[in-house]
Amino acid sequence: MDILAVHGETLVIFAAVVGFLMAWGIGANDVANAMGTSVGSKALTIKQAIIIAMIFEFAGAYLAGGEVTSTIRKGIIDATYYVDQPELLVFGMTAALLAAGTWLIIASYYGWPVSTTHSIVGAIVGFSAVGVGMDSVTWSKVVGIIGSWVITPLISGIIAYFIFMSSQKLIFNTKDPIDNAKRYVPIYMFLAGFVMSLVTIIKGLKHVGLHFETSNAFILAIVTGVIVAIIGKVFINRIKIDPKADKKMHFANVEKIFAVLMIVTACAMAFAHGSNDVANAIGPLAAVVSIVGHNGEIVPKSELAWWILPLGGVGIILGLAIFGKRVMATIGTGITHLTPSRGFAAELAAASTVVIASGTGLPISTTQTLVGAVLGVGMARGIAALNLGVVRNIVISWVVTLPVGAGLSIVFFYGLKNMFS
Amino acid sequence: MPVNSIFGVFAKSPIKPIQMHIDKAAACSELLVSFFHASAKPDWVEAEKIRKEISTLEKQADELKRELRLTLPRGLFMPIDRSDLIELVNRQDKIANTTKDIAGRIYGRQLQIPNEIFTDFMTYVERCVDAVKQARKAINELDELLETGFKGREVDIVTEMIGELESIEDDTDTLQIRLRRHLLSVEEHYNPVDVMFLYQILEWVGQLADHSELIGTQLELILARS
């Protein structure tokens, strides 16, 4: 108890700094995965992508990031084990942040696409299982989270497959693809706007202090979707159809229309990523703040401190702004034959999956849903060539992340414990 | 700092190189027309110049073929089966090779096409080159096929092109039979060894159309595996 009374402030500041750095790392790292498809298919320039990412990552983090934060803060471990020694939870959560951040830096250095979600979950499980006891981990919850890492890419892949198939059926495989693109692309835009806003309104806004009835939420989401579609339609009508371009490639103009859609899905992707991944940085921080704020009492139902979500959001966009450009430059040209009509299907599927999962509070891996979505489009024979060897390496790096995150966090946990006691 | 991103998943597309390869092979075969005109004059200096061009194009085609094979490692996940693609490029490559052989043989022996059959012979050459061009046209639809996921209307368009290719190949067969008869009726006025080689040239030129048709059937196979 005394530890918290004496060092409480120091611990909160320390956790806040580490959490901020973690958010910064997430922004620097994952921007490539969240925005890469749009840049790779030339729908957006790097600069535009960074600006969109900054706005929507922050919005996603602030407006819809609360639910996952709660899970990370109190779902993975059973707080009753810490009632007598709350400082252990404070040390542990700080250690988890340090561990995940360290692992993120190491992985970035070597260019391994690790998942921030995996590393933080692994780290939390690690310190709790070893530092306190195997029983202190809510294993059922952990199994659920790990299960979601298998299920979500699958769902995302299936959604991507069907979105892609529908775009083929409605647009590409018709007598007049350009007219049909103009007709149906706004509907995809509506879908993107609808799904994003619905989950935000139902799940996210309560952490900001707004409440809506379900029926109102639906109406509001539909209105948002329609607004998005109308704005998109305006831009589509401004596209100059160039008949000469179609001589070389029948679908050049159709892809131009899809490029507008791609901008919408890129916004959705950034929003989804912000809503899901900000929690990895601020979930543990929220736990620390809550314990210290209640003088060592572990309260199951406490509101997020007002400054925590924005801290994470600002961290993410700073990481984006400072590092993102370099990251984007390396992938912008590397993706061959990724057309907007493919990219949009993958992005919309991944974003929808992430947002829906965020709504249930499951911390899933954004990277995983995107890989799943890309494979889904590949299954529909939509991508010229996918490198399955790379997919294998990515999966390996995901699996390795769990024990590494756990190991690191155990080390940091004992380090902190010795430092403060 | 390397980026940790998942975009290494996207491998280099084989479609562009395949199209570049057939472009080279077709450019190669198109030179035959001017080559035969030059050799008939006879202007062997000009003919040699064209033969060199043909040879250069054939080398470039080989280079592309090699590069393409290297971009097709195992473990690539593609809408087209890997072995089908390699077979396709092999068939395309035969066009360039055959063209080079024809020019080399004619130039090496300073072989003259007999005047009596020259006009028919040129029609025959042009028709065989038409077959190559038609094959190129079909291969150039590959990126559109990818856009439509190898389904639907685009498949019909390509199937139609392949049908057209087959009918061109039929034409060349008819022309070849007629030419052989014609050559038979005049062959006693020429050096027997040259005549032997002339028959061989007729066959080789015909092979341009045959290989083109085989490209078409390979493409059909690729479409049928959808």
XYZ file of C-alpha atoms in Angstrom:
647
model
C 0.000 0.000 0.000
C 2.690 2.440 1.063
C 4.493 1.965 -2.181
C 1.547 3.333 -4.093
C 1.050 6.179 -1.642
C 4.685 7.182 -1.836
C 5.472 6.510 -5.449
C 1.981 6.730 -6.944
C 2.594 9.859 -8.926
C 5.961 8.685 -10.182
C 4.484 5.393 -11.290
C 1.641 7.053 -13.191
C 3.990 9.448 -14.946
C 6.335 6.604 -15.790
C 3.502 4.455 -17.142
C 2.151 7.400 -19.111
C 5.517 8.017 -20.738
C 5.966 4.356 -21.602
C 2.374 4.119 -22.864
C 2.903 7.189 -24.981
C 6.067 5.698 -26.460
C 4.210 2.486 -27.166
C 1.472 4.433 -28.956
C 4.165 6.256 -30.848
C 5.640 2.918 -31.890
C 2.253 1.643 -33.008
C 1.751 4.727 -35.130
C 5.189 4.472 -36.655
C 4.901 0.782 -37.307
C 1.422 -0.085 -38.311
C 0.735 2.849 -40.560
C 2.304 0.900 -43.381
C -0.084 -1.963 -42.897
C -3.128 0.200 -42.422
C -2.513 2.532 -45.344
C -0.206 0.520 -47.560
C -2.842 -0.821 -49.913
C -4.042 2.670 -50.775
C -0.554 3.949 -51.435
C 0.456 0.774 -53.253
C -2.437 0.981 -55.660
C -1.757 4.663 -56.297
C -5.129 5.787 -54.950
C -3.366 8.081 -52.510
C -0.025 9.807 -52.383
C 2.114 9.216 -49.323
C 1.366 12.689 -48.038
C -2.388 12.251 -48.423
C -2.214 8.855 -46.760
C -0.370 10.287 -43.769
C -2.886 13.108 -43.375
C -5.862 10.739 -43.629
C -4.214 8.346 -41.220
C -3.577 11.097 -38.700
C -7.166 12.296 -38.703
C -8.856 8.914 -38.707
C -6.432 7.064 -36.447
C -7.038 9.714 -33.832
C -10.798 9.655 -34.357
C -10.830 5.874 -34.118
C -8.670 5.871 -31.027
C -10.699 8.557 -29.303
C -14.222 7.629 -30.356
C -14.095 3.861 -30.537
C -11.002 2.783 -28.658
C -12.591 2.433 -25.230
C -14.015 -1.052 -25.449
C -10.796 -2.877 -26.240
C -8.992 -0.787 -23.667
C -11.304 -2.203 -21.019
C -10.485 -5.760 -22.029
C -6.758 -5.165 -21.951
C -7.092 -3.356 -18.643
C -9.170 -5.865 -16.747
C -10.221 -8.768 -18.930
C -7.007 -10.718 -19.306
C -6.085 -11.037 -15.671
C -8.213 -11.765 -12.644
C -7.928 -8.702 -10.430
C -8.940 -10.494 -7.226
C -5.427 -11.896 -6.974
C -4.064 -8.384 -6.711
C -6.387 -6.979 -4.074
C -3.818 -7.394 -1.310
C -0.889 -6.198 -3.361
C -2.156 -3.756 -5.978
C 1.331 -2.420 -6.547
C 2.172 -5.695 -8.266
C -0.477 -4.983 -10.858
C 0.942 -1.510 -11.342
C 4.447 -2.880 -11.802
C 3.162 -5.630 -14.032
C 1.222 -3.395 -16.363
C 4.146 -0.999 -16.638
C 6.446 -3.948 -17.298
C 4.071 -5.209 -19.977
C 4.173 -1.856 -21.709
C 7.959 -1.747 -21.540
C 8.217 -5.307 -22.815
C 5.876 -4.795 -25.744
C 7.562 -1.519 -26.634
C 11.016 -3.076 -26.516
C 9.940 -6.007 -28.638
C 8.341 -3.617 -31.120
C 11.590 -1.688 -31.463
C 13.632 -4.868 -31.926
C 11.210 -6.249 -34.488
C 11.134 -2.965 -36.381
C 14.892 -2.952 -36.476
C 14.918 -6.336 -38.171
C 11.833 -5.653 -40.240
C 9.634 -8.374 -38.791
C 5.949 -7.609 -39.068
C 4.960 -8.392 -35.490
C 1.575 -7.643 -34.091
C 1.340 -5.015 -31.368
C -1.732 -6.774 -30.021
C 0.108 -10.072 -29.677
C 3.023 -8.522 -27.885
C 0.941 -6.684 -25.309
C -1.333 -9.643 -24.599
C 1.675 -11.947 -24.314
C 3.358 -9.492 -21.969
C 0.347 -9.153 -19.675
C -0.128 -12.919 -19.496
C 3.611 -13.333 -18.874
C 4.034 -11.163 -15.795
C 0.780 -12.293 -14.254
C 1.331 -16.028 -14.721
C 4.906 -16.022 -13.508
C 4.989 -13.068 -11.138
C 1.749 -13.782 -9.330
C 0.485 -17.227 -10.221
C -0.945 -19.264 -13.046
C -4.434 -18.858 -11.647
C -4.266 -15.072 -11.785
C -4.688 -15.177 -15.568
C -8.212 -15.484 -16.912
C -7.227 -18.296 -19.250
C -10.673 -18.589 -20.777
C -10.390 -14.982 -21.895
C -6.873 -15.542 -23.210
C -7.974 -18.599 -25.154
C -10.764 -16.486 -26.582
C -8.312 -13.795 -27.659
C -5.932 -16.314 -29.196
C -8.852 -18.034 -30.862
C -9.876 -14.719 -32.348
C -6.449 -14.451 -33.949
C -7.316 -17.520 -35.972
C -10.941 -16.690 -36.553
C -10.669 -13.014 -37.465
C -8.309 -13.439 -40.445
C -10.613 -16.198 -41.601
C -13.691 -13.993 -41.305
C -11.861 -11.120 -42.915
C -10.767 -13.381 -45.753
C -14.280 -14.631 -46.356
C -15.702 -11.099 -46.328
C -12.976 -9.931 -48.720
C -13.707 -12.869 -51.012
C -17.371 -12.001 -51.228
C -16.846 -8.256 -51.552
C -14.443 -8.907 -54.392
C -16.786 -11.395 -56.027
C -19.672 -8.956 -55.786
C -17.636 -6.202 -57.419
C -16.773 -8.617 -60.220
C -20.366 -9.603 -60.705
C -21.883 -6.137 -60.494
C -19.200 -4.147 -62.268
C -16.394 -5.901 -64.116
C -18.348 -8.700 -65.654
C -20.979 -6.510 -67.290
C -21.521 -4.876 -70.642
C -20.833 -1.400 -69.350
C -18.437 -1.573 -66.421
C -17.947 2.198 -66.190
C -21.654 2.943 -65.765
C -22.041 0.133 -63.266
C -19.019 1.302 -61.330
C -20.610 4.732 -61.031
C -23.801 3.108 -59.864
C -22.489 0.556 -57.355
C -19.326 2.083 -55.938
C -21.304 4.557 -53.789
C -23.083 1.559 -52.252
C -19.757 0.169 -51.089
C -19.017 3.604 -49.691
C -22.298 3.542 -47.822
C -21.383 0.146 -46.368
C -18.026 1.398 -45.163
C -19.535 4.501 -43.562
C -22.400 2.511 -42.042
C -20.320 -0.194 -40.389
C -17.767 2.248 -38.988
C -20.302 4.651 -37.557
C -22.613 1.954 -36.190
C -19.919 0.316 -34.091
C -18.607 3.677 -32.984
C -22.016 4.856 -31.876
C -23.035 1.653 -30.116
C -19.746 0.704 -28.501
C -17.331 3.562 -28.607
C -19.120 6.688 -27.595
C -20.035 5.532 -24.118
C -16.391 5.868 -23.151
C -16.554 9.461 -24.268
C -19.749 9.864 -22.307
C -22.436 9.738 -25.009
C -25.297 7.274 -25.010
C -27.653 6.311 -27.809
C -30.570 3.911 -28.063
C -30.013 1.074 -30.518
C -32.715 2.297 -32.889
C -31.291 5.805 -32.872
C -27.820 4.390 -33.407
C -29.020 2.571 -36.514
C -30.670 5.661 -37.912
C -27.589 7.743 -37.222
C -25.329 5.128 -38.815
C -27.513 4.962 -41.923
C -27.438 8.741 -42.201
C -23.655 8.747 -41.879
C -23.375 6.049 -44.528
C -25.582 7.989 -46.903
C -23.566 11.163 -46.362
C -20.356 9.289 -47.114
C -21.912 7.808 -50.264
C -23.141 11.196 -51.466
C -19.742 12.814 -50.979
C -18.172 9.888 -52.808
C -20.658 10.184 -55.645
C -19.797 13.856 -56.085
C -16.132 12.977 -56.443
C -16.879 10.109 -58.819
C -18.831 12.447 -61.064
C -15.838 14.744 -61.203
C -13.586 12.007 -62.600
C -12.621 12.606 -66.190
C -13.318 9.472 -68.168
C -10.524 9.122 -70.659
C -11.570 6.951 -73.605
C -7.973 6.656 -74.767
C -6.934 4.984 -71.511
C -9.339 2.137 -72.139
C -7.692 1.267 -75.417
C -4.637 0.086 -73.551
C -6.506 -1.492 -70.700
C -10.278 -1.906 -70.732
C -10.677 -1.190 -67.058
C -8.419 1.817 -66.606
C -11.364 4.151 -66.059
C -13.214 1.708 -63.825
C -10.157 1.524 -61.625
C -10.163 5.320 -61.445
C -13.645 5.163 -59.943
C -12.488 2.500 -57.516
C -9.611 4.749 -56.501
C -12.170 7.164 -55.023
C -13.702 4.267 -53.089
C -10.262 3.305 -51.953
C -9.870 6.674 -50.245
C -13.042 5.960 -48.267
C -11.857 2.493 -47.259
C -8.466 3.899 -46.335
C -10.202 6.267 -43.916
C -12.162 3.293 -42.584
C -9.008 1.252 -42.193
C -7.219 4.020 -40.318
C -10.247 4.465 -38.096
C -10.472 0.742 -37.401
C -6.781 0.514 -36.680
C -6.918 3.428 -34.287
C -9.940 1.988 -32.489
C -8.344 -1.409 -32.008
C -4.661 -0.761 -31.530
C -4.670 2.312 -29.338
C -5.785 -0.005 -26.545
C -2.503 -1.903 -26.738
C -0.721 1.207 -25.585
C -3.195 2.711 -23.180
C -4.966 -0.327 -21.727
C -2.193 -1.085 -19.233
C -1.784 2.630 -18.575
C -5.480 2.921 -17.788
C -5.117 0.103 -15.272
C -2.204 1.836 -13.547
C -4.004 5.170 -13.422
C -7.157 3.581 -12.047
C -5.346 1.734 -9.227
C -3.252 4.691 -8.181
C -6.234 7.014 -8.457
C -8.287 4.815 -6.095
C -5.449 4.572 -3.605
C -4.672 0.981 -4.355
C -8.243 -0.177 -4.571
C -8.916 -2.238 -7.669
C -12.329 -1.177 -8.895
C -13.900 -3.307 -11.575
C -16.106 -0.511 -12.875
C -14.228 2.691 -13.298
C -14.388 5.220 -16.061
C -11.336 5.822 -18.187
C -9.542 8.932 -17.043
C -10.355 11.688 -19.515
C -6.806 12.220 -20.683
C -5.930 8.638 -21.501
C -7.626 8.139 -24.889
C -6.316 11.425 -26.314
C -2.826 10.607 -25.022
C -2.887 7.376 -27.015
C -4.351 9.104 -30.035
C -1.735 11.840 -29.991
C 0.995 9.237 -29.542
C -0.187 7.330 -32.585
C -0.388 10.358 -34.845
C 2.986 11.652 -33.733
C 4.515 8.294 -34.557
C 2.774 8.461 -37.889
C 3.878 11.974 -38.662
C 7.494 11.517 -37.682
C 8.128 8.002 -38.928
C 5.223 7.233 -41.191
C 6.571 8.955 -44.232
C 9.708 6.871 -44.314
C 7.764 3.719 -43.740
C 5.318 4.483 -46.526
C 8.036 5.357 -48.994
C 9.414 1.843 -48.800
C 6.174 0.141 -49.712
C 4.581 2.678 -52.036
C 6.349 1.381 -55.085
C 6.895 -2.171 -54.017
C 3.444 -3.490 -54.638
C 2.965 -4.594 -58.193
C -0.357 -5.105 -59.824
C -2.400 -4.118 -56.829
C -5.300 -2.254 -58.371
C -7.814 -0.152 -56.423
C -10.557 -2.710 -57.038
C -8.485 -5.298 -55.159
C -7.201 -2.998 -52.481
C -10.636 -1.742 -51.618
C -11.996 -5.257 -51.131
C -9.154 -6.168 -48.806
C -9.332 -2.915 -46.866
C -13.088 -2.836 -46.475
C -13.115 -6.438 -45.272
C -10.251 -5.919 -42.847
C -11.647 -2.659 -41.511
C -15.121 -4.116 -40.986
C -13.721 -7.155 -39.214
C -11.541 -5.044 -36.942
C -14.300 -2.635 -36.061
C -16.816 -5.372 -35.347
C -14.274 -7.214 -33.216
C -13.392 -3.976 -31.421
C -17.062 -3.618 -30.668
C -17.025 -6.961 -28.878
C -13.972 -5.783 -26.970
C -11.642 -8.462 -28.341
C -8.137 -7.145 -28.943
C -7.467 -8.578 -32.371
C -4.544 -8.055 -34.679
C -5.105 -5.528 -37.450
C -2.225 -6.957 -39.400
C -3.772 -10.389 -39.282
C -7.132 -9.309 -40.598
C -5.419 -7.546 -43.458
C -3.336 -10.599 -44.355
C -6.505 -12.670 -44.203
C -8.299 -10.210 -46.444
C -5.495 -10.148 -48.991
C -5.485 -13.942 -49.116
C -9.261 -13.863 -49.542
C -8.943 -11.684 -52.628
C -6.200 -14.004 -53.838
C -8.515 -16.976 -53.452
C -10.978 -15.232 -55.720
C -8.213 -15.135 -58.352
C -7.920 -11.404 -57.982
C -4.208 -10.958 -57.335
C -1.480 -11.766 -59.823
C 0.926 -13.328 -57.364
C 1.081 -13.810 -53.615
C 4.182 -14.988 -51.885
C 3.154 -17.743 -49.521
C 6.677 -17.990 -48.122
C 6.309 -14.464 -46.784
C 2.930 -15.349 -45.313
C 4.584 -18.236 -43.505
C 7.284 -15.985 -42.064
C 4.689 -13.502 -40.913
C 2.766 -16.238 -39.144
C 5.975 -17.439 -37.489
C 6.771 -13.941 -36.268
C 3.287 -13.735 -34.766
C 3.722 -17.004 -32.927
C 7.189 -16.067 -31.638
C 5.878 -12.741 -30.355
C 3.829 -14.318 -27.567
C 6.640 -16.049 -25.628
C 9.072 -13.218 -26.300
C 6.608 -10.615 -25.010
C 5.939 -12.776 -21.975
C 9.636 -13.346 -21.273
C 10.540 -9.687 -21.533
C 7.693 -8.590 -19.332
C 8.704 -11.072 -16.610
C 12.211 -9.607 -16.600
C 10.949 -6.018 -16.413
C 8.399 -6.963 -13.782
C 11.037 -8.241 -11.366
C 13.229 -5.287 -12.190
C 10.507 -2.791 -11.269
C 9.571 -4.760 -8.198
C 13.118 -4.599 -6.881
C 13.480 -0.959 -7.771
C 10.433 0.234 -5.824
C 10.291 -2.170 -2.900
C 15.317 0.781 -40.441
C 13.457 -1.875 -42.391
C 9.736 -1.593 -42.223
C 7.705 -4.213 -40.561
C 4.974 -4.476 -43.063
C 3.021 -7.248 -44.625
C 3.462 -6.076 -48.164
C 6.183 -8.529 -48.898
C 3.227 -10.820 -49.424
C 2.679 -9.279 -52.830
C 5.002 -10.952 -55.279
C 6.004 -9.667 -58.677
C 3.271 -10.228 -61.200
C 4.200 -12.648 -63.993
C 1.666 -11.178 -66.390
C 3.625 -8.169 -67.572
C 6.774 -10.176 -68.412
C 4.682 -12.766 -70.288
C 3.203 -9.994 -72.392
C 6.572 -8.401 -73.012
C 7.867 -11.785 -74.079
C 5.185 -12.363 -76.685
C 5.717 -8.811 -77.939
C 9.359 -9.634 -78.578
C 8.528 -12.950 -80.242
C 5.929 -11.297 -82.467
C 8.265 -8.426 -83.419
C 10.797 -11.078 -84.341
C 8.445 -12.942 -86.663
C 7.165 -9.745 -88.291
C 10.685 -9.036 -89.552
C 10.492 -12.170 -91.705
C 8.381 -10.384 -94.313
C 10.979 -7.719 -95.051
C 13.697 -10.342 -94.728
C 12.210 -12.460 -97.520
C 11.706 -9.380 -99.679
C 15.350 -8.458 -99.252
C 16.554 -11.973 -99.988
C 14.443 -12.130 -103.155
C 15.995 -9.015 -104.668
C 18.612 -10.440 -103.823
C 20.077 -7.874 -101.434
C 22.095 -10.028 -99.038
C 23.539 -7.019 -97.193
C 20.058 -5.848 -96.242
C 19.011 -9.440 -95.491
C 21.960 -9.868 -93.146
C 21.046 -6.665 -91.357
C 17.496 -7.927 -90.766
C 18.776 -11.352 -89.741
C 20.902 -9.672 -87.080
C 17.864 -7.776 -85.804
C 15.921 -11.021 -85.620
C 18.747 -12.614 -83.722
C 18.909 -9.709 -81.258
C 15.174 -9.879 -80.607
C 15.406 -13.616 -80.097
C 18.132 -13.102 -77.503
C 16.014 -10.515 -75.712
C 13.104 -12.941 -75.697
C 15.351 -15.586 -74.138
C 16.437 -13.086 -71.522
C 12.809 -12.310 -70.670
C 11.999 -15.998 -70.508
C 14.814 -16.574 -68.044
C 13.761 -13.612 -65.938
C 10.190 -14.822 -65.902
C 11.206 -18.264 -64.711
C 13.155 -16.662 -61.897
C 10.108 -14.650 -60.785
C 8.125 -17.854 -60.518
C 9.546 -19.574 -57.458
C 7.620 -22.352 -55.798
C 5.272 -21.121 -53.108
C 3.706 -18.420 -55.221
C -0.033 -18.309 -55.038
C -1.404 -17.244 -58.405
C -4.681 -17.329 -60.277
C -2.818 -19.236 -62.982
C -1.087 -22.512 -62.309
C 2.679 -22.101 -62.228
C 3.459 -24.970 -64.592
C 0.834 -23.693 -67.028
C 2.565 -20.322 -67.097
C 5.966 -21.851 -67.710
C 4.523 -23.988 -70.502
C 2.939 -20.880 -71.999
C 6.206 -18.984 -72.099
C 8.003 -21.999 -73.560
C 5.518 -22.111 -76.416
C 5.890 -18.384 -76.976
C 9.640 -18.779 -77.065
C 9.437 -21.333 -79.861
C 8.166 -18.594 -82.182
C 11.297 -16.523 -81.734
C 13.511 -19.585 -82.081
C 11.821 -20.785 -85.267
C 12.066 -17.309 -86.799
C 15.760 -17.201 -86.065
C 16.249 -20.657 -87.631
C 14.400 -19.664 -90.809
C 16.426 -16.486 -91.304
C 19.662 -18.292 -90.474
C 18.999 -21.113 -92.929
C 17.982 -18.805 -95.804
C 20.934 -16.489 -95.263
C 23.441 -19.245 -94.660
C 22.691 -20.988 -97.947
C 21.804 -17.743 -99.771
C 18.625 -19.581 -100.636
C 16.302 -17.995 -103.197
C 12.562 -18.552 -103.210
C 11.682 -19.607 -106.816
C 10.012 -16.792 -108.757
C 7.084 -18.972 -109.783
C 5.956 -19.417 -106.196
C 7.200 -16.162 -104.653
C 3.876 -14.275 -104.529
C 2.059 -17.233 -102.977
C 4.939 -17.790 -100.647
C 4.763 -14.220 -99.341
C 1.020 -14.540 -98.779
C 1.769 -17.671 -96.802
C 4.447 -15.972 -94.680
C 2.168 -13.038 -93.926
C -0.655 -15.337 -92.931
C 1.613 -17.227 -90.559
C 2.759 -13.924 -89.053
C -0.949 -13.028 -88.686
C -1.329 -16.094 -86.513
C 1.506 -14.882 -84.302
C -0.093 -11.438 -84.065
C -3.392 -13.006 -83.108
C -1.681 -15.012 -80.379
C -0.104 -11.804 -79.123
C -3.518 -10.133 -79.104
C -4.926 -12.933 -76.953
C -1.973 -12.867 -74.550
C -2.365 -9.109 -74.205
C -5.789 -9.765 -72.715
C -4.207 -11.464 -69.709
C -4.287 -8.342 -67.558
C -7.963 -7.838 -68.370
C -8.539 -11.474 -67.478
C -6.897 -10.826 -64.149
C -9.103 -7.763 -63.623
C -12.198 -9.890 -64.083
C -10.885 -12.748 -61.995
C -10.685 -15.055 -65.025
C -14.410 -15.196 -65.365
C -17.342 -14.075 -67.425
C -17.392 -11.805 -70.436
C -13.677 -11.323 -70.679
C -13.254 -15.090 -70.974
C -15.733 -15.070 -73.868
C -13.747 -12.344 -75.606
C -10.518 -14.302 -75.287
C -12.186 -17.551 -76.328
C -13.367 -15.790 -79.464
C -9.829 -14.593 -80.152
C -8.552 -18.129 -79.809
C -11.223 -19.302 -82.258
C -10.020 -16.676 -84.728
C -6.460 -17.875 -84.193
C -7.484 -21.423 -85.067
C -9.108 -20.326 -88.287
C -5.947 -18.413 -89.279
C -3.957 -21.557 -88.610
C -6.359 -23.480 -90.862
C -5.709 -20.966 -93.625
C -1.977 -21.465 -93.339
C -2.406 -25.207 -93.659
C -4.351 -24.762 -96.891
C -1.762 -22.317 -98.216
C 1.033 -24.700 -97.318
C -0.534 -27.604 -99.188
C -0.951 -25.415 -102.261
C 2.622 -24.182 -102.078
C 3.998 -27.709 -101.779
C 2.104 -28.740 -104.917
C 3.360 -25.681 -106.721
C 6.914 -26.330 -105.681
C 6.587 -29.965 -106.755
C 5.626 -28.859 -110.272
C 8.676 -26.605 -110.656
C 11.263 -28.363 -108.548
C 13.171 -30.047 -111.399
C 14.468 -26.642 -112.567
C 16.305 -26.063 -109.304
C 19.223 -27.463 -107.407
C 17.902 -30.601 -105.626
C 19.595 -29.774 -102.333
C 18.114 -26.261 -102.377
C 14.706 -27.757 -103.050
C 15.070 -30.038 -100.080
C 15.770 -27.000 -97.981
C 12.886 -25.087 -99.525
C 10.510 -27.802 -98.346
C 12.023 -27.475 -94.934
C 11.536 -23.694 -94.966
C 7.864 -24.169 -95.929
C 7.492 -26.404 -92.926
C 9.288 -24.069 -90.554
C 7.256 -21.057 -91.605
C 4.148 -23.144 -91.035
C 5.413 -23.911 -87.556
C 5.039 -20.242 -86.652
C 1.294 -20.660 -87.047
C 1.337 -24.041 -85.311
C 3.143 -22.643 -82.260
C 0.735 -19.699 -82.186
C -2.165 -22.088 -82.112
C -0.511 -24.011 -79.303
C -0.270 -20.752 -77.333
C -4.002 -20.410 -77.866
C -4.736 -23.913 -76.611
C -2.524 -23.315 -73.582
C -4.477 -20.146 -72.848
C -7.704 -22.095 -73.207
C -6.403 -24.601 -70.717
C -5.600 -21.804 -68.272
C -9.120 -20.434 -68.670
C -10.684 -23.868 -68.318
C -9.035 -24.387 -64.932
C -11.097 -21.604 -63.414
